[in-house]
Amino acid sequence: MIEIVRTVAEMRARRAAWRRQGLSVGLVPTMGYLHEGHASLIETAAATDDRVIVSVYVNERQFGPGEDLERYPRDIERDLAVCERAGADILFNPESAEMYAADHSTTVHMAGITDELCGRSRPGHFDGVCLVVSKLFNIAEPDRAYFGQKDAQQLLVIRRMVRDLNFNIELIGCPTVREPDGLAKSSRNAYLSDDERSAAPILHRALACGLTLCEQGCRDASRVRRAVSDALAEEPLAQVEYVEVVSTDSVQPVERIDAEVLCAIAVRIGGTRLIDNFMFDPER
Amino acid sequence: MIEIVRTVAEMRARRAAWRRQGLSVGLVPTMGYLHEGHASLIETAAATDDRVIVSVYVNERQFGPGEDLERYPRDIERDLAVCERAGADILFNPESAEMYAADHSTTVHMAGITDELCGRSRPGHFDGVCLVVSKLFNIAEPDRAYFGQKDAQQLLVIRRMVRDLNFNIELIGCPTVREPDGLAKSSRNAYLSDDERSAAPILHRALACGLTLCEQGCRDASRVRRAVSDALAEEPLAQVEYVEVVSTDSVQPVERIDAEVLCAIAVRIGGTRLIDNFMFDPER
């Protein structure tokens, strides 16, 4: 039976009891409004670890001014049902005051690999992510943490943070779950009107053009970028924020694809900002 | 029998074995050149925890340009002997390359309480301390960590960091150990010439004047500061960097002593920068 935990102290007590029993723990950090993508993370965690904690916390510190913090969708009852069905043991759902003291003054900053892609239009976003994920790691002390590959830059940033700060945690990146028409599952899909929803699969179709080029042997990153951009341009409702091909190691743009790359895009469909990506390794 | 461990992987393996045996672990983070002050921390840890890790690492990231990183005293053989005598089980002594990857890019920053006292003349110092202590906490995963009250601001900063980042670690502040003439034990005392060594106890004597005032009921912080400054002025070799009375909570200067305060000083004796302090709580 799944249980809702709202305080750090109670979460620690549950964790300590599991440790005494020698049970392994998986953590799935989320901002809630859970969809099949989250469910897939939870199911993977439940298949790997003895106990699974899902955190649901809309972390104010990773939203910039003018972003969608206030209207970010919330439905804790539905989240609880998704968690239970997918095999979670605890839904950790703290209040903001439980997470951040009024005089909270510690920040975590990552240089370099947070400057590109989403970092360019969302300054401070990844610092907010690093901070809350550090806190959740220390609160839940998981053996493994599960993140979706849809948020590819986030996964690379957290991987770097785990290395740099020596978190004793194994990171598991899980495949993006998609709608039948290819649209990546996202809590923000809820913002889309019917017309926008019909237009949104263009992200996936455009990326597929780029991936096909790579698989056909193209190693020229600008050709890949152009193919994706051209495909996106065919959808009048799509406003491109970026189309980039970056190294998965440094998250810096590359010219030649001679090691693993991330091809990532951010596109506004109406007022809704959507992201998607593929990874390609020429040596596999 | 004490053991030297040089890699994170080996440290983790030792820690995991102790965890399986249900043993508690204490961590004493140091920069080496251990003196009786460190020995006292290690003894306290050994009396409290089942196993004690002493880290010896001269963390380049907490030294500023022009500071004494290069000439900071080192003597790992002596450190090993001190650790063994005081009851440590592991001396963790990593190389710099083991601690910081060439493309290390994560930093920990604390605002506010790092701006005063030593933070003013050593910008970035406490960020370097927070970073290395975060790493050591994650590498050693101690139940308790032991710090000297001589580095009072450091202890307050780490206490704040533990709270803000939710480290599941109990911090133990241990009393300053002094030479018979009152000089606080410090690895940097090794820099002092004979004349400077004779002058150095002025720090302790000056602080004693301030503490006496407090104990006699004085609640005017500027009077306390003046008493300490006047006493320091009597020693020609002493160049005062700061004499401050701050809240132990916010590390901001106070006018009235109506809650616990830290009276902290930094003084150059010749080329050597020494610090010392006392805490006073009017309600105790």
Coordinates of C-alpha atoms in Angstrom, one line a residue, chain A residues 16-124:
Chain A
A16 CA 16.5 4.2 7.7
A17 CA 14.1 1.3 8.3
W18 CA 14.6 0.0 4.8
R19 CA 18.3 0.3 5.2
R20 CA 18.2 -1.8 8.4
Q21 CA 16.3 -4.4 6.4
G22 CA 19.0 -4.3 3.7
L23 CA 16.5 -3.2 1.0
S24 CA 17.6 -1.2 -2.0
V25 CA 15.9 2.1 -2.8
G26 CA 15.1 3.8 -6.1
L27 CA 14.1 7.4 -6.4
V28 CA 12.0 8.9 -9.2
P29 CA 12.1 12.8 -8.8
T30 CA 9.1 14.5 -10.5
M31 CA 7.2 17.7 -10.5
G32 CA 3.9 15.7 -10.5
Y33 CA 1.0 15.6 -13.0
L34 CA 2.3 12.2 -13.7
H35 CA 1.9 10.6 -17.2
E36 CA 2.9 7.3 -18.8
G37 CA 6.5 8.5 -19.1
H38 CA 6.7 8.9 -15.3
A39 CA 4.9 5.5 -14.9
S40 CA 7.5 3.9 -17.0
L41 CA 10.3 5.3 -14.8
I42 CA 8.5 4.1 -11.7
E43 CA 8.0 0.6 -13.2
T44 CA 11.6 0.4 -14.2
A45 CA 12.6 1.4 -10.6
A46 CA 10.2 -1.1 -9.1
A47 CA 11.7 -3.8 -11.3
T48 CA 15.2 -2.9 -10.2
D49 CA 15.0 -1.8 -6.6
D50 CA 13.3 -3.3 -3.5
R51 CA 11.5 0.0 -2.7
V52 CA 10.6 3.0 -4.8
I53 CA 10.2 6.6 -3.7
V54 CA 8.5 9.0 -6.1
S55 CA 8.9 12.7 -5.2
V56 CA 6.3 15.1 -6.4
Y57 CA 7.5 18.7 -5.9
V58 CA 7.0 21.7 -8.2
N59 CA 10.4 23.2 -7.4
E60 CA 10.0 27.0 -7.6
R61 CA 13.7 27.5 -7.9
Q62 CA 13.9 26.0 -11.4
F63 CA 11.3 28.3 -12.9
G64 CA 12.4 31.7 -14.2
P65 CA 10.4 35.0 -14.0
G66 CA 7.5 34.8 -16.4
E67 CA 7.6 31.0 -16.7
D68 CA 4.7 28.7 -15.9
L69 CA 5.3 28.1 -12.2
E70 CA 1.8 29.3 -11.1
R71 CA -0.2 27.4 -13.8
Y72 CA 2.0 24.3 -13.8
P73 CA -0.6 21.5 -13.7
R74 CA -1.1 19.7 -10.4
D75 CA -3.3 16.7 -9.5
I76 CA -1.9 14.9 -6.4
E77 CA -4.8 12.4 -6.3
R78 CA -4.2 11.2 -9.8
D79 CA -0.4 11.2 -9.1
L80 CA -1.1 8.9 -6.1
A81 CA -3.0 6.5 -8.3
V82 CA -0.3 6.5 -11.0
C83 CA 2.4 5.8 -8.4
E84 CA 0.4 3.0 -6.8
R85 CA -0.4 1.3 -10.1
A86 CA 3.3 1.6 -11.3
G87 CA 4.6 0.0 -8.0
A88 CA 5.9 3.0 -5.9
D89 CA 6.0 2.6 -2.1
I90 CA 6.2 6.2 -1.0
L91 CA 5.0 9.4 -2.6
F92 CA 7.1 12.1 -1.1
N93 CA 5.2 15.4 -1.4
P94 CA 6.6 18.1 0.8
E95 CA 5.4 21.7 1.2
S96 CA 7.6 24.4 0.0
A97 CA 8.4 25.5 3.5
E98 CA 9.6 22.0 4.3
M99 CA 12.1 22.1 1.4
Y100 CA 13.4 25.7 1.7
A101 CA 13.9 27.5 5.0
A102 CA 13.0 31.2 4.9
D103 CA 16.8 32.0 5.1
H104 CA 17.9 29.3 2.7
S105 CA 21.2 30.5 1.3
T106 CA 23.0 27.6 -0.4
T107 CA 23.0 27.2 -4.1
V108 CA 24.5 24.6 -6.5
H109 CA 25.9 26.0 -9.8
M110 CA 27.1 24.1 -12.8
A111 CA 29.2 26.0 -15.4
G112 CA 29.6 25.2 -19.1
I113 CA 27.2 22.4 -19.9
T114 CA 24.3 24.4 -18.6
D115 CA 24.9 27.3 -20.9
E116 CA 23.7 25.7 -24.1
L117 CA 20.2 24.4 -25.2
C118 CA 17.6 25.1 -22.6
G119 CA 20.2 26.8 -20.4
R120 CA 20.4 29.7 -22.9
S121 CA 16.7 30.7 -22.7
R122 CA 16.3 29.5 -19.0
P123 CA 19.1 31.1 -17.1
G124 CA 19.3 29.6 -13.5

